[in-house]
Tab-separated table of C-alpha atoms in Angstrom:
chain	number	residue	atom	x	y	z
E	1	MET	CA	-6.899	1.826	-26.935
E	2	ASP	CA	-5.610	5.398	-26.815
E	3	PHE	CA	-6.958	8.952	-26.152
E	4	LYS	CA	-5.992	12.421	-27.197
E	5	ILE	CA	-5.949	15.668	-25.145
E	6	ILE	CA	-7.079	18.509	-27.386
E	7	ASP	CA	-6.870	21.178	-24.554
E	8	ARG	CA	-6.273	21.405	-20.924
E	9	LYS	CA	-6.701	24.482	-18.762
E	10	ARG	CA	-6.384	25.231	-14.977
E	11	ALA	CA	-9.805	26.437	-14.000
E	12	TRP	CA	-9.239	26.733	-10.227
E	13	ASP	CA	-5.887	26.838	-8.325
E	14	GLY	CA	-6.760	26.828	-4.554
E	15	TYR	CA	-6.571	24.225	-1.791
E	16	CYS	CA	-7.912	21.829	-4.572
E	17	LYS	CA	-7.116	22.396	-8.168
E	18	ILE	CA	-9.513	21.914	-11.132
E	19	ASP	CA	-8.322	21.220	-14.699
E	20	VAL	CA	-10.720	21.381	-17.588
E	21	TYR	CA	-9.978	18.835	-20.414
E	22	HIS	CA	-11.164	18.649	-23.971
E	23	LEU	CA	-10.396	15.181	-25.096
E	24	GLN	CA	-11.300	12.281	-27.413
E	25	HIS	CA	-10.809	8.471	-26.707
E	26	ASP	CA	-11.001	5.271	-28.660
E	27	LYS	CA	-14.244	3.321	-28.244
E	28	PHE	CA	-14.618	-0.406	-27.865
E	29	ASP	CA	-16.480	-0.671	-31.206
E	30	GLY	CA	-13.468	0.744	-33.023
E	31	GLY	CA	-14.654	4.297	-33.382
E	32	GLN	CA	-13.867	7.518	-31.575
E	33	SER	CA	-15.762	9.337	-28.917
E	34	PRO	CA	-17.038	12.941	-29.652
E	35	VAL	CA	-14.963	15.716	-28.221
E	36	LEU	CA	-15.753	15.524	-24.403
E	37	GLN	CA	-15.263	18.218	-21.882
E	38	ARG	CA	-14.344	16.843	-18.439
E	39	GLU	CA	-13.365	18.642	-15.162
E	40	VAL	CA	-10.808	16.820	-13.103
E	41	LEU	CA	-9.959	17.472	-9.447
E	42	GLU	CA	-6.238	17.594	-8.729
E	43	ARG	CA	-5.618	17.309	-4.926
E	44	GLY	CA	-2.452	15.078	-4.846
E	45	HIS	CA	-2.085	11.549	-3.843
E	46	ALA	CA	-2.910	10.051	-0.419
E	47	VAL	CA	-1.463	7.453	1.897
E	48	ALA	CA	-3.675	5.742	4.487
E	49	VAL	CA	-2.657	3.245	7.205
E	50	LEU	CA	-4.553	1.018	9.474
E	51	PRO	CA	-2.737	0.982	12.809
E	52	TYR	CA	-3.151	-2.501	14.310
E	53	ASP	CA	-1.839	-4.035	17.530
E	54	PRO	CA	-1.651	-7.805	16.940
E	55	ILE	CA	-0.598	-8.518	20.577
E	56	ARG	CA	-3.556	-6.755	22.017
E	57	ASP	CA	-5.742	-7.467	18.955
E	58	GLU	CA	-6.804	-3.909	18.909
E	59	VAL	CA	-7.385	-1.412	16.056
E	60	VAL	CA	-6.558	2.277	16.322
E	61	LEU	CA	-9.285	4.485	14.813
E	62	ILE	CA	-9.759	8.270	14.461
E	63	GLU	CA	-12.675	10.532	14.225
E	64	GLN	CA	-12.807	13.987	12.645
E	65	PHE	CA	-14.946	16.511	10.848
E	66	ARG	CA	-15.168	16.211	7.029
E	67	PRO	CA	-16.629	19.105	5.025
E	68	GLY	CA	-17.454	16.907	1.985
E	69	THR	CA	-20.122	15.267	4.050
E	70	ILE	CA	-22.151	18.341	4.612
E	71	SER	CA	-24.440	18.230	1.476
E	72	VAL	CA	-24.920	14.506	1.906
E	73	ASN	CA	-25.865	14.775	5.522
E	74	ALA	CA	-28.367	17.471	4.688
E	75	SER	CA	-30.500	14.973	2.626
E	76	SER	CA	-29.438	11.796	4.385
E	77	SER	CA	-29.199	12.387	8.084
E	78	GLU	CA	-27.983	8.839	8.666
E	79	MET	CA	-24.750	9.735	6.886
E	80	PRO	CA	-22.465	11.352	9.516
E	81	VAL	CA	-20.461	14.568	9.381
E	82	TRP	CA	-17.845	13.461	11.801
E	83	LEU	CA	-16.346	10.240	10.262
E	84	THR	CA	-14.669	7.254	11.847
E	85	GLU	CA	-11.647	6.690	9.831
E	86	ILE	CA	-8.013	5.410	9.747
E	87	VAL	CA	-4.825	7.562	9.553
E	88	ALA	CA	-4.281	9.319	6.286
E	89	GLY	CA	-2.391	12.177	4.662
E	90	ILE	CA	-1.224	13.716	1.431
E	91	ILE	CA	2.206	12.920	0.050
E	92	GLU	CA	4.311	16.069	-0.029
E	93	ASP	CA	7.320	16.875	-2.231
E	94	GLY	CA	10.223	14.546	-1.499
E	95	GLU	CA	8.153	12.010	0.511
E	96	SER	CA	7.678	8.446	-0.067
E	97	ALA	CA	4.308	6.722	0.583
E	98	GLU	CA	5.936	4.884	3.551
E	99	ASP	CA	7.323	8.208	4.868
E	100	VAL	CA	3.773	9.539	4.887
E	101	ALA	CA	2.308	6.495	6.575
E	102	ARG	CA	4.822	6.828	9.458
E	103	ARG	CA	4.548	10.574	9.746
E	104	GLU	CA	0.799	10.710	9.784
E	105	THR	CA	0.418	7.802	12.290
E	106	ILE	CA	2.522	9.860	14.730
E	107	GLU	CA	0.689	13.233	13.954
E	108	GLU	CA	-2.809	11.888	13.804
E	109	ALA	CA	-2.845	8.901	16.196
E	110	GLY	CA	0.140	9.649	18.570
E	111	CYS	CA	1.818	6.219	18.035
E	112	GLU	CA	4.569	4.817	15.896
E	113	ILE	CA	4.664	2.208	13.237
E	114	ILE	CA	6.799	-0.821	14.507
E	115	GLY	CA	8.847	-2.584	11.698
E	116	SER	CA	7.664	-2.814	8.169
E	117	LEU	CA	4.389	-1.860	6.634
E	118	ASP	CA	1.998	-4.191	4.891
E	119	LEU	CA	0.798	-2.881	1.548
E	120	ILE	CA	-2.933	-3.525	1.184
E	121	SER	CA	-3.757	-1.751	-2.024
E	122	HIS	CA	-2.980	1.213	-4.466
E	123	TYR	CA	-6.169	2.398	-5.987
E	124	TYR	CA	-8.173	5.339	-7.624
E	125	VAL	CA	-10.440	7.104	-5.338
E	126	THR	CA	-12.949	8.566	-7.806
E	127	PRO	CA	-11.470	8.280	-11.325
E	128	GLY	CA	-14.564	9.771	-13.001
E	129	CYS	CA	-13.612	13.188	-11.798
E	130	SER	CA	-10.412	13.137	-9.802
E	131	SER	CA	-6.817	11.959	-10.297
E	132	GLU	CA	-6.273	11.111	-6.535
E	133	THR	CA	-5.044	7.713	-5.646
E	134	VAL	CA	-4.555	6.077	-2.256
E	135	THR	CA	-1.689	3.866	-1.245
E	136	LEU	CA	-3.110	1.892	1.687
E	137	TYR	CA	-1.108	0.094	4.345
E	138	CYS	CA	-1.492	-1.802	7.628
E	139	GLY	CA	1.095	-1.003	10.279
E	140	GLN	CA	1.865	-2.723	13.584
E	141	VAL	CA	1.662	-0.401	16.718
E	142	ASP	CA	1.693	-0.613	20.358
E	143	ALA	CA	-1.792	0.529	21.253
E	144	SER	CA	-1.423	0.221	25.045
E	145	ASN	CA	-1.362	3.933	25.510
E	146	VAL	CA	-3.149	5.235	22.467
E	147	GLY	CA	-5.930	7.659	22.691
E	148	GLY	CA	-6.942	11.311	23.272
E	149	LEU	CA	-6.852	14.357	20.890
E	150	HIS	CA	-4.334	14.696	18.210
E	151	GLY	CA	-3.577	16.428	14.802
E	152	LEU	CA	-1.801	19.619	13.814
E	153	ALA	CA	-3.423	22.846	14.934
E	154	GLU	CA	-1.736	24.720	12.132
E	155	GLU	CA	-3.675	22.436	9.551
E	156	GLY	CA	-6.918	22.817	11.471
E	157	GLU	CA	-7.010	19.267	12.615
E	158	ASP	CA	-9.003	18.149	15.476
E	159	ILE	CA	-8.789	14.414	15.794
E	160	ARG	CA	-10.260	12.035	18.358
E	161	VAL	CA	-8.154	8.823	18.689
E	162	PHE	CA	-9.582	5.580	20.307
E	163	THR	CA	-8.899	1.987	20.140
E	164	VAL	CA	-11.353	-0.963	19.741
E	165	PRO	CA	-10.872	-4.720	19.866
E	166	ALA	CA	-10.603	-6.169	16.358
E	167	GLU	CA	-14.030	-7.990	16.661
E	168	GLU	CA	-15.731	-4.704	17.647
E	169	CYS	CA	-14.156	-3.080	14.564
E	170	PHE	CA	-15.460	-5.784	12.311
E	171	ALA	CA	-18.939	-5.200	13.839
E	172	MET	CA	-18.655	-1.491	13.206
E	173	LEU	CA	-18.041	-2.338	9.543
E	174	HIS	CA	-21.064	-4.679	9.426
E	175	ASN	CA	-23.424	-2.086	10.998
E	176	GLY	CA	-22.475	0.836	8.787
E	177	GLN	CA	-20.441	2.864	11.240
E	178	LEU	CA	-17.416	2.688	8.862
E	179	CYS	CA	-18.769	4.553	5.784
E	180	ASN	CA	-15.638	5.683	3.861
E	181	ALA	CA	-13.781	3.603	1.352
E	182	MET	CA	-10.279	3.527	2.692
E	183	THR	CA	-11.431	2.373	6.109
E	184	THR	CA	-13.746	-0.179	4.706
E	185	ILE	CA	-11.094	-1.644	2.496
E	186	ALA	CA	-8.494	-1.736	5.332
E	187	VAL	CA	-10.840	-3.342	7.806
E	188	GLN	CA	-11.967	-5.930	5.241
E	189	TRP	CA	-8.202	-6.706	4.588
E	190	LEU	CA	-7.653	-7.102	8.301
E	191	MET	CA	-10.489	-9.600	8.555
E	192	LEU	CA	-8.634	-11.739	6.001
E	193	ASN	CA	-5.216	-11.277	7.391
E	194	ARG	CA	-5.608	-10.911	11.193
E	195	SER	CA	-4.608	-14.548	11.995
E	196	ARG	CA	-1.466	-14.294	9.877
E	197	LEU	CA	-0.479	-10.927	11.521
E	198	ARG	CA	-0.996	-12.350	15.060
E	199	GLN	CA	0.957	-15.492	14.337
E	200	LYS	CA	3.783	-13.434	12.868
E	201	SER	CA	3.968	-11.573	16.127
E	202	GLY	CA	4.001	-14.826	18.202
E	203	VAL	CA	0.411	-14.656	19.498
């Protein structure tokens, strides 16, 4: 299977960037698609990390305003505008995914990753219209003094940080409080790996 880019132009070059493609691709029946016009959002690649304290059996979560929720909330009021999430950030030039995970955990949650990171997944976010991927980790932290307000003022961040027992975090997933993909995937992974992480830490 192959594809051909006939034309590509940058239609918007702001905080987010939009490229307009004219392309064709092979079809499963052996033919070719018609020439398709597709807009693709280019916003970089993200890293997310679930900070977990296996000794205290607590998960560090954050809450912040997300503008992409506004139109959804207008028609579905049960969908929140302030989201409960895990730590995340965009990879900058010269950074590795692990660099971002450690930097963002300090900036957004006020704690540091202890030791190595566990890779959970590397996945496309919305491949029908965006090139963005997420590299998702779990990182061990000491959650004993975690909490309060964090984030970089120069980036307009206003982040509330809090901890919950792992079982309470799992209940939040079941009752729909965690309604973004990276947090859902990370918490599901923790449900499967929690015992291993605790045993590894001598609990």
